[in-house]
Short mmCIF file of C-alpha atoms in Angstrom, two decimals:
data_model
loop_
_atom_site.label_atom_id
_atom_site.label_comp_id
_atom_site.label_asym_id
_atom_site.label_seq_id
_atom_site.Cartn_x
_atom_site.Cartn_y
_atom_site.Cartn_z
CA MET A 45 126.21 41.70 63.70
CA PRO A 46 123.74 38.19 64.08
CA ASP A 47 120.15 39.06 63.66
CA THR A 48 119.53 38.46 67.35
CA ALA A 49 120.83 40.85 68.42
CA ASP A 50 118.98 43.24 71.15
CA PRO A 51 116.20 45.79 68.99
CA SER A 52 116.39 47.45 72.85
CA GLN A 53 120.37 48.22 71.87
CA PHE A 54 118.98 51.02 68.90
CA VAL A 55 116.73 54.05 68.43
CA LYS A 56 113.21 53.30 67.03
CA PRO A 57 112.46 55.71 63.89
CA PHE A 58 108.95 56.59 63.54
CA VAL A 59 106.86 57.32 59.89
CA TYR A 60 105.77 60.92 59.72
CA GLU A 61 103.01 60.59 56.27
CA THR A 62 101.05 63.09 54.16
CA LEU A 63 98.17 62.43 51.42
CA ASN A 64 101.14 62.61 49.29
CA SER A 65 104.25 61.75 51.07
CA ARG A 66 105.49 59.25 53.94
CA ALA A 67 108.73 59.85 55.83
CA LEU A 68 111.59 57.98 58.35
CA HIS A 69 112.91 60.36 60.80
CA PHE A 70 114.67 59.51 63.69
CA SER A 71 113.31 63.70 64.78
CA ILE A 72 111.52 65.44 62.79
CA CYS A 73 113.27 68.18 62.24
CA GLU A 74 115.64 65.96 59.86
CA ILE A 75 114.40 63.72 56.86
CA GLN A 76 115.80 60.14 56.37
CA SER A 77 114.03 59.19 54.06
CA ARG A 78 111.23 60.41 51.70
CA MET A 79 109.12 58.44 49.23
CA GLN A 80 106.22 59.79 46.91
CA VAL A 81 102.91 57.90 47.81
CA GLN A 82 102.27 57.58 43.93
CA ARG A 83 105.94 56.88 42.92
CA PRO A 84 107.16 54.65 45.75
CA ASP A 85 110.39 53.90 43.59
CA ALA A 86 111.09 57.64 42.76
CA LEU A 87 114.05 59.08 44.24
CA ASP A 88 112.09 62.36 45.64
CA LEU A 89 115.32 63.85 47.93
CA ALA A 90 118.06 65.03 45.69
CA TYR A 91 121.17 63.61 47.82
CA THR A 92 120.25 60.45 46.35
CA ARG A 93 119.08 61.40 42.93
CA THR A 94 123.35 62.59 42.82
CA MET A 95 124.00 59.25 44.66
CA MET A 96 122.81 57.47 41.37
CA ALA A 97 125.43 59.65 38.79
CA PHE A 98 127.83 56.90 39.79
CA LEU A 99 125.98 54.77 36.86
CA LEU A 100 128.02 58.03 35.18
CA PHE A 101 131.47 56.03 35.93
CA VAL A 102 129.81 52.25 36.01
CA PRO A 103 126.98 51.74 33.61
CA ARG A 104 126.04 48.32 34.39
CA PRO A 105 127.78 47.39 37.83
CA GLU A 106 127.87 43.42 38.53
CA ARG A 107 127.99 43.76 42.42
CA LEU A 108 126.35 46.50 44.12
CA ALA A 109 126.79 47.65 47.86
CA MET A 110 125.04 49.80 50.12
CA ILE A 111 125.48 51.17 53.40
CA GLY A 112 122.63 52.62 55.25
CA LEU A 113 118.83 50.94 54.73
CA GLY A 114 116.73 54.04 55.74
CA GLY A 115 113.38 54.27 53.86
CA GLY A 116 115.45 52.24 51.03
CA SER A 117 114.59 54.61 48.16
CA LEU A 118 118.15 53.79 47.02
CA ALA A 119 117.65 49.99 47.71
CA LYS A 120 114.06 50.43 45.34
CA PHE A 121 115.60 52.34 42.85
CA CYS A 122 118.49 50.23 41.66
CA HIS A 123 116.14 46.83 42.04
CA ARG A 124 113.91 48.51 39.47
CA HIS A 125 116.13 49.68 37.03
CA LEU A 126 119.44 47.56 37.27
CA ALA A 127 117.68 44.52 36.82
CA GLU A 128 121.12 42.33 35.96
CA THR A 129 122.60 43.38 39.25
CA GLN A 130 122.78 42.24 42.18
CA ILE A 131 122.54 44.16 45.36
CA GLU A 132 123.01 44.12 48.85
CA VAL A 133 121.72 46.20 51.67
CA VAL A 134 123.32 46.07 54.94
CA GLU A 135 121.85 48.07 58.20
CA ILE A 136 122.33 48.02 61.31
CA ASN A 137 119.29 49.42 62.93
CA PRO A 138 116.39 46.74 63.08
CA HIS A 139 113.80 48.82 64.09
CA VAL A 140 114.78 50.67 59.95
CA ILE A 141 114.95 47.14 58.75
CA ALA A 142 111.09 46.65 60.37
CA LEU A 143 109.78 49.67 57.79
CA ARG A 144 110.64 48.33 54.65
CA GLU A 145 106.96 47.33 53.93
CA GLN A 146 105.73 50.30 54.67
CA PHE A 147 108.29 51.87 52.39
CA GLN A 148 107.70 48.91 50.05
CA VAL A 149 111.32 47.65 49.98
CA PRO A 150 111.22 44.43 47.23
CA ALA A 151 111.60 41.78 49.49
CA ASP A 152 114.46 39.58 49.41
CA GLY A 153 115.57 37.15 46.19
CA THR A 154 117.98 35.78 43.85
CA ARG A 155 119.86 39.11 43.53
CA PHE A 156 117.87 41.60 45.91
CA ARG A 157 118.94 41.30 49.88
CA VAL A 158 118.80 43.69 52.62
CA ARG A 159 120.61 42.01 56.11
CA ARG A 160 121.66 43.37 58.97
CA GLY A 161 124.84 43.84 59.78
CA ASP A 162 127.87 46.53 60.67
CA GLY A 163 128.95 48.28 57.60
CA ALA A 164 132.50 48.46 58.95
CA ASP A 165 133.21 45.39 59.99
CA PHE A 166 131.13 44.26 55.93
CA VAL A 167 133.55 46.40 54.07
CA ARG A 168 136.09 45.38 56.22
CA HIS A 169 135.63 41.31 55.79
CA THR A 170 134.01 40.91 51.78
CA HIS A 171 135.71 38.78 50.15
CA ASP A 172 133.37 39.70 46.55
CA ARG A 173 134.81 42.26 45.39
CA LEU A 174 132.09 45.45 44.04
CA ASP A 175 131.18 47.07 40.86
CA VAL A 176 129.93 50.08 42.95
CA LEU A 177 129.78 50.96 47.27
CA LEU A 178 127.08 53.37 48.65
CA VAL A 179 127.57 54.92 51.70
CA ASP A 180 124.52 56.87 53.30
CA GLY A 181 124.52 55.00 56.51
CA PHE A 182 123.18 57.65 59.46
CA ASP A 183 121.78 56.89 62.76
CA HIS A 184 120.10 59.70 65.32
CA GLU A 185 123.09 60.96 65.58
CA GLY A 186 124.14 62.40 62.37
CA GLN A 187 127.09 60.17 61.20
CA PRO A 188 128.49 57.29 63.26
CA PRO A 189 131.70 57.71 63.65
CA ALA A 190 132.70 53.95 62.28
CA LEU A 191 131.58 55.28 58.98
CA CYS A 192 133.76 58.23 58.06
CA SER A 193 137.47 56.92 59.53
CA GLN A 194 140.30 56.78 58.14
CA ALA A 195 140.57 53.06 58.09
CA PHE A 196 137.02 52.35 57.01
CA TYR A 197 137.52 54.29 53.79
CA ASP A 198 140.60 52.61 53.21
CA ASP A 199 138.27 49.88 53.65
CA CYS A 200 136.06 51.25 50.98
CA ARG A 201 138.72 51.63 48.53
CA ALA A 202 140.21 47.73 49.25
CA ALA A 203 136.37 46.61 48.29
CA LEU A 204 136.29 47.90 45.33
CA ARG A 205 137.27 46.10 41.95
CA ALA A 206 139.99 48.32 40.52
CA ASP A 207 137.53 49.99 38.27
CA GLY A 208 135.00 50.53 40.76
CA LEU A 209 133.58 53.19 42.40
CA LEU A 210 132.61 54.45 45.91
CA ALA A 211 129.75 57.13 46.58
CA VAL A 212 129.35 58.96 50.09
CA ASN A 213 126.99 61.15 51.45
CA LEU A 214 128.22 63.48 53.14
CA HIS A 215 126.10 66.10 56.30
CA THR A 216 128.30 69.45 54.44
CA ALA A 217 127.74 70.93 57.89
CA HIS A 218 129.08 68.11 60.26
CA PRO A 219 132.25 69.67 62.24
CA GLU A 220 134.43 66.96 60.73
CA PHE A 221 133.46 67.56 57.30
CA GLN A 222 137.01 68.99 56.00
CA ARG A 223 138.83 65.96 57.67
CA HIS A 224 135.88 63.38 56.41
CA ALA A 225 136.95 64.22 53.12
CA ALA A 226 140.27 64.82 53.76
CA ARG A 227 140.24 60.87 54.70
CA LEU A 228 138.82 60.17 51.07
CA THR A 229 141.40 61.54 49.53
CA ARG A 230 144.19 59.92 51.02
CA ALA A 231 142.24 56.76 51.24
CA PHE A 232 141.95 57.18 46.92
CA ASP A 233 144.75 58.76 46.81
CA GLY A 234 143.53 61.72 45.34
CA GLU A 235 140.79 60.28 43.31
CA VAL A 236 137.88 62.26 45.01
CA LEU A 237 134.94 64.09 43.49
CA LEU A 238 132.96 66.11 45.72
CA VAL A 239 129.31 67.65 44.80
CA GLY A 240 127.16 69.99 46.81
CA ASP A 241 123.77 70.68 46.87
CA LYS A 242 122.10 74.21 46.23
CA ASP A 243 121.24 73.62 50.00
CA CYS A 244 124.09 73.16 51.76
CA SER A 245 123.13 70.14 53.62
CA ASN A 246 124.71 66.86 51.97
CA THR A 247 127.33 66.84 49.77
CA ILE A 248 128.07 63.26 48.05
CA ALA A 249 131.72 62.32 47.02
CA PHE A 250 132.38 60.23 44.16
CA ALA A 251 136.25 57.95 44.68
CA GLY A 252 138.15 56.16 42.48
CA ARG A 253 141.19 54.26 41.36
CA GLY A 254 140.83 55.69 38.25
CA VAL A 255 137.92 55.46 37.33
CA LEU A 256 137.23 59.11 37.78
CA ARG A 257 139.68 59.79 35.76
CA GLY A 258 138.53 58.05 32.46
CA ASN A 259 136.82 60.16 29.49
CA ALA A 260 134.73 62.49 30.86
CA PRO A 261 131.11 62.33 30.90
CA SER A 262 130.21 64.23 27.52
CA ALA A 263 128.22 67.19 27.91
CA ALA A 264 125.29 65.55 26.13
CA LEU A 265 124.49 63.68 28.54
CA ARG A 266 122.84 59.46 27.05
CA LYS A 267 120.45 57.53 29.21
CA PRO A 268 121.53 55.23 30.17
CA ARG A 269 119.92 51.38 28.66
CA SER A 270 118.40 50.63 32.11
CA LEU A 271 116.53 53.68 33.11
CA ASP A 272 112.87 54.26 31.61
CA ARG A 273 112.61 57.82 30.18
CA VAL A 274 110.48 59.19 32.94
CA ALA A 275 113.73 57.88 35.74
CA TRP A 276 116.04 59.15 33.37
CA ASP A 277 114.07 62.74 33.11
CA ASP A 278 114.43 62.83 37.30
CA LEU A 279 117.98 62.59 36.91
CA LEU A 280 119.26 64.32 34.29
CA PRO A 281 119.38 67.64 35.88
CA ALA A 282 122.36 65.70 39.23
CA PHE A 283 124.08 64.29 36.23
CA ALA A 284 124.11 67.37 34.48
CA GLN A 285 125.48 68.76 37.79
CA VAL A 286 127.57 65.82 38.40
CA ALA A 287 129.97 65.67 34.46
CA ALA A 288 129.94 69.51 35.19
CA ALA A 289 131.49 69.18 38.84
CA LEU A 290 134.00 66.85 37.22
CA ARG A 291 135.03 68.63 33.92
CA LEU A 292 135.93 72.07 36.18
CA GLN A 293 137.68 69.29 38.55
CA ARG A 294 139.75 68.62 35.37
CA GLU A 295 140.21 71.63 34.57
CA GLY A 296 141.78 73.17 37.58
CA GLY A 297 139.02 75.29 38.19
#
């Protein structure tokens, strides 16, 4: 999608600020992204910490792509802690991209880039196979149909390397949630792990082509070398939850 597309075709989000946080909204009822003012690179929302558990399966990705920028929480975290990873972020809404400085999203450089485009088109036409693909694409109406169709999930599988991993943020209360999960299961031949949050609002789906069938993360999780101690302490509960869910799934629970 060209950068010159008409911005009036897209809903403009707004920023809600408190003394400690800055959040991106399409409506006051739902937060799209939230940043801690004193820790702008931290992952403030629980589901983002769960999505980072892709590091349990792909600890040193060379090429990572994200569908959906939002307030840039995942993009900033990966930029800071995955220094050897090429990161490309695809965001369709120009108004969202226009807020990147307010949320301290890094400038484009040799290993990090935010570009305007359609996420479904990106995965359909990308030529470089991905180690990790993160899908967190929501608009003012929720999950866009183009980012949860069978064709999209099939394209996600084709865009990954043989040992690559997809992590998708799904809205648990969406009326089509079970259908979306079934489409993922079909696209990845059953190799899907669903991990919900305590509030029953988000479910993270991890899907691969063999990577989830490999050795299960050990009970004593080890800090990835790329993470500092503070970041690891933030992520450890989510990583433990994902590891436990995987063991339970393998045991047939």
